[in-house]
Amino acid sequence: DRDDNDRDDDDRYDNDRDDNDRDDGNDSDNDSFYRRASKPDKTKKPKTPKKPKMPKKPKTPKTPKTPKKPTKPKTPKKPTKPKMPTKPTTPTTPKAGFEQQILDAHNQYRAIHKAPPLVWDPKAATHGNNWIQACQFKHSQNRQFGENLAYGYKDFPTAIKAWYDEERLYNYNNPSFSMATGHFTQVVWKSTKAVGCAVKYCDGYRSMYICNYSPPGNMMGRFGDNVEPPRRKA
């Protein structure tokens, strides 16, 4: 019996070994399969050659600009003829009643010295207007008219009052001409009959005032007859 058992055991052993050997063989085949499958193929794909660049089109040369024709030198302009002075215009009245305002201012002071009232003289006004257009603060040296000038005052009545205010400096005991009182004596000169005035705005002077009197006053040797003492103070 023991021998039979031993043989049986040997047969089982051989069978097991054969099975193991078959298994081992399968494993090695499987391992080699997996190794082959997992390893990437080292052979690189051939790169596709890049397309050759096309040569750039040659730039067309710019057409040379035609040189500008030399410009003819400008002929110098003929000197313009100086404008002829315009004909004197009658002075414009800045406000309504301009002439009357001037006459009233003169005549109120003349009445104090017994001198007759003045009337408006258009020729005297035109002469004065023409003269002050140059904005020169000096007398015109026209012997046809007596002349008073002023500048910087707000209006004619204020300027005429400034002329008359020289009266306080006049010496009635020695009636004669003086530079300090010449405006006053012309305002109240008894023989003067008419007056014409004008005003102009001048830079540096503001407003310039001029009055021309006819006939002219301040005549030498006639002050006693033409400049009387005041009846009362203005």
mmCIF file of N, CA and C in Angstrom, residues 87-92 121-134 139-142 144-148 195-199 209-213:
data_model
loop_
_atom_site.group_PDB
_atom_site.id
_atom_site.type_symbol
_atom_site.label_atom_id
_atom_site.label_comp_id
_atom_site.label_asym_id
_atom_site.label_seq_id
_atom_site.Cartn_x
_atom_site.Cartn_y
_atom_site.Cartn_z
ATOM 1 N N LYS A 87 -12.511 165.056 -46.276
ATOM 2 C CA LYS A 87 -13.021 166.397 -46.034
ATOM 3 C C LYS A 87 -13.514 166.514 -44.605
ATOM 4 N N PRO A 88 -13.239 167.641 -43.983
ATOM 5 C CA PRO A 88 -13.686 167.792 -42.594
ATOM 6 C C PRO A 88 -15.192 167.623 -42.490
ATOM 7 N N THR A 89 -15.551 166.881 -41.488
ATOM 8 C CA THR A 89 -16.988 166.679 -41.266
ATOM 9 C C THR A 89 -17.442 167.526 -40.099
ATOM 10 N N THR A 90 -18.685 167.806 -40.107
ATOM 11 C CA THR A 90 -19.225 168.563 -38.973
ATOM 12 C C THR A 90 -19.137 167.709 -37.730
ATOM 13 N N PRO A 91 -18.722 168.267 -36.623
ATOM 14 C CA PRO A 91 -18.567 167.462 -35.409
ATOM 15 C C PRO A 91 -19.875 166.788 -35.027
ATOM 16 N N THR A 92 -19.780 165.555 -34.642
ATOM 17 C CA THR A 92 -20.977 164.846 -34.211
ATOM 18 C C THR A 92 -21.267 165.183 -32.760
ATOM 19 N N ASP A 121 -21.565 178.655 -33.428
ATOM 20 C CA ASP A 121 -20.892 178.946 -34.696
ATOM 21 C C ASP A 121 -20.423 177.626 -35.323
ATOM 22 N N PRO A 122 -21.104 177.131 -36.379
ATOM 23 C CA PRO A 122 -20.708 175.854 -37.001
ATOM 24 C C PRO A 122 -19.294 175.873 -37.571
ATOM 25 N N LYS A 123 -18.864 177.010 -38.143
ATOM 26 C CA LYS A 123 -17.511 177.082 -38.711
ATOM 27 C C LYS A 123 -16.455 176.936 -37.617
ATOM 28 N N ALA A 124 -16.707 177.583 -36.494
ATOM 29 C CA ALA A 124 -15.761 177.472 -35.378
ATOM 30 C C ALA A 124 -15.711 176.035 -34.854
ATOM 31 N N ALA A 125 -16.876 175.376 -34.822
ATOM 32 C CA ALA A 125 -16.931 173.983 -34.359
ATOM 33 C C ALA A 125 -16.177 173.057 -35.315
ATOM 34 N N THR A 126 -16.349 173.276 -36.635
ATOM 35 C CA THR A 126 -15.659 172.448 -37.632
ATOM 36 C C THR A 126 -14.153 172.635 -37.550
ATOM 37 N N HIS A 127 -13.728 173.877 -37.379
ATOM 38 C CA HIS A 127 -12.292 174.142 -37.246
ATOM 39 C C HIS A 127 -11.730 173.402 -36.030
ATOM 40 N N GLY A 128 -12.434 173.474 -34.920
ATOM 41 C CA GLY A 128 -11.963 172.791 -33.710
ATOM 42 C C GLY A 128 -11.938 171.276 -33.880
ATOM 43 N N ASN A 129 -12.970 170.742 -34.526
ATOM 44 C CA ASN A 129 -13.044 169.293 -34.736
ATOM 45 C C ASN A 129 -11.890 168.798 -35.605
ATOM 46 N N ASN A 130 -11.562 169.547 -36.658
ATOM 47 C CA ASN A 130 -10.452 169.160 -37.531
ATOM 48 C C ASN A 130 -9.119 169.191 -36.789
ATOM 49 N N TRP A 131 -8.970 170.170 -35.938
ATOM 50 C CA TRP A 131 -7.691 170.334 -35.257
ATOM 51 C C TRP A 131 -7.415 169.208 -34.257
ATOM 52 N N ILE A 132 -8.415 168.793 -33.493
ATOM 53 C CA ILE A 132 -8.144 167.809 -32.434
ATOM 54 C C ILE A 132 -8.088 166.364 -32.946
ATOM 55 N N GLN A 133 -8.313 166.144 -34.247
ATOM 56 C CA GLN A 133 -8.214 164.773 -34.767
ATOM 57 C C GLN A 133 -6.806 164.207 -34.595
ATOM 58 N N ALA A 134 -5.803 165.072 -34.592
ATOM 59 C CA ALA A 134 -4.417 164.620 -34.413
ATOM 60 C C ALA A 134 -4.084 164.364 -32.953
ATOM 61 N N HIS A 139 -2.362 174.690 -29.153
ATOM 62 C CA HIS A 139 -3.249 175.597 -29.887
ATOM 63 C C HIS A 139 -2.951 175.561 -31.383
ATOM 64 N N SER A 140 -3.983 175.851 -32.158
ATOM 65 C CA SER A 140 -3.881 175.762 -33.618
ATOM 66 C C SER A 140 -3.226 176.986 -34.256
ATOM 67 N N GLN A 141 -3.044 178.043 -33.518
ATOM 68 C CA GLN A 141 -2.444 179.281 -34.034
ATOM 69 C C GLN A 141 -3.287 179.928 -35.131
ATOM 70 N N ASN A 142 -4.575 179.635 -35.135
ATOM 71 C CA ASN A 142 -5.478 180.265 -36.103
ATOM 72 C C ASN A 142 -5.941 181.601 -35.528
ATOM 73 N N GLN A 144 -8.105 183.566 -36.638
ATOM 74 C CA GLN A 144 -9.509 183.892 -36.888
ATOM 75 C C GLN A 144 -10.364 183.682 -35.641
ATOM 76 N N PHE A 145 -9.943 182.757 -34.788
ATOM 77 C CA PHE A 145 -10.720 182.418 -33.593
ATOM 78 C C PHE A 145 -9.870 182.530 -32.338
ATOM 79 N N GLY A 146 -10.550 182.852 -31.234
ATOM 80 C CA GLY A 146 -9.948 182.610 -29.928
ATOM 81 C C GLY A 146 -10.107 181.112 -29.637
ATOM 82 N N GLU A 147 -9.293 180.576 -28.729
ATOM 83 C CA GLU A 147 -9.306 179.111 -28.552
ATOM 84 C C GLU A 147 -9.004 178.703 -27.116
ATOM 85 N N ASN A 148 -9.829 177.814 -26.581
ATOM 86 C CA ASN A 148 -9.595 177.198 -25.272
ATOM 87 C C ASN A 148 -9.503 175.683 -25.440
ATOM 88 N N VAL A 195 -19.585 180.825 -30.410
ATOM 89 C CA VAL A 195 -18.637 179.778 -30.017
ATOM 90 C C VAL A 195 -19.008 178.478 -30.742
ATOM 91 N N GLY A 196 -17.996 177.694 -31.057
ATOM 92 C CA GLY A 196 -18.189 176.348 -31.632
ATOM 93 C C GLY A 196 -17.181 175.402 -31.002
ATOM 94 N N CYS A 197 -17.631 174.233 -30.590
ATOM 95 C CA CYS A 197 -16.761 173.321 -29.824
ATOM 96 C C CYS A 197 -16.805 171.903 -30.380
ATOM 97 N N ALA A 198 -15.814 171.105 -30.001
ATOM 98 C CA ALA A 198 -15.744 169.692 -30.396
ATOM 99 C C ALA A 198 -14.999 168.921 -29.315
ATOM 100 N N VAL A 199 -15.214 167.603 -29.317
ATOM 101 C CA VAL A 199 -14.557 166.728 -28.337
ATOM 102 C C VAL A 199 -14.092 165.466 -29.053
ATOM 103 N N TYR A 209 -11.037 168.419 -25.263
ATOM 104 C CA TYR A 209 -12.085 169.405 -25.549
ATOM 105 C C TYR A 209 -11.461 170.640 -26.182
ATOM 106 N N ILE A 210 -12.200 171.215 -27.148
ATOM 107 C CA ILE A 210 -11.749 172.453 -27.785
ATOM 108 C C ILE A 210 -12.958 173.341 -28.047
ATOM 109 N N CYS A 211 -12.790 174.630 -27.772
ATOM 110 C CA CYS A 211 -13.809 175.631 -28.111
ATOM 111 C C CYS A 211 -13.127 176.773 -28.852
ATOM 112 N N ASN A 212 -13.742 177.189 -29.957
ATOM 113 C CA ASN A 212 -13.245 178.327 -30.736
ATOM 114 C C ASN A 212 -14.263 179.462 -30.673
ATOM 115 N N TYR A 213 -13.746 180.683 -30.498
ATOM 116 C CA TYR A 213 -14.603 181.856 -30.242
ATOM 117 C C TYR A 213 -14.450 182.884 -31.359
#
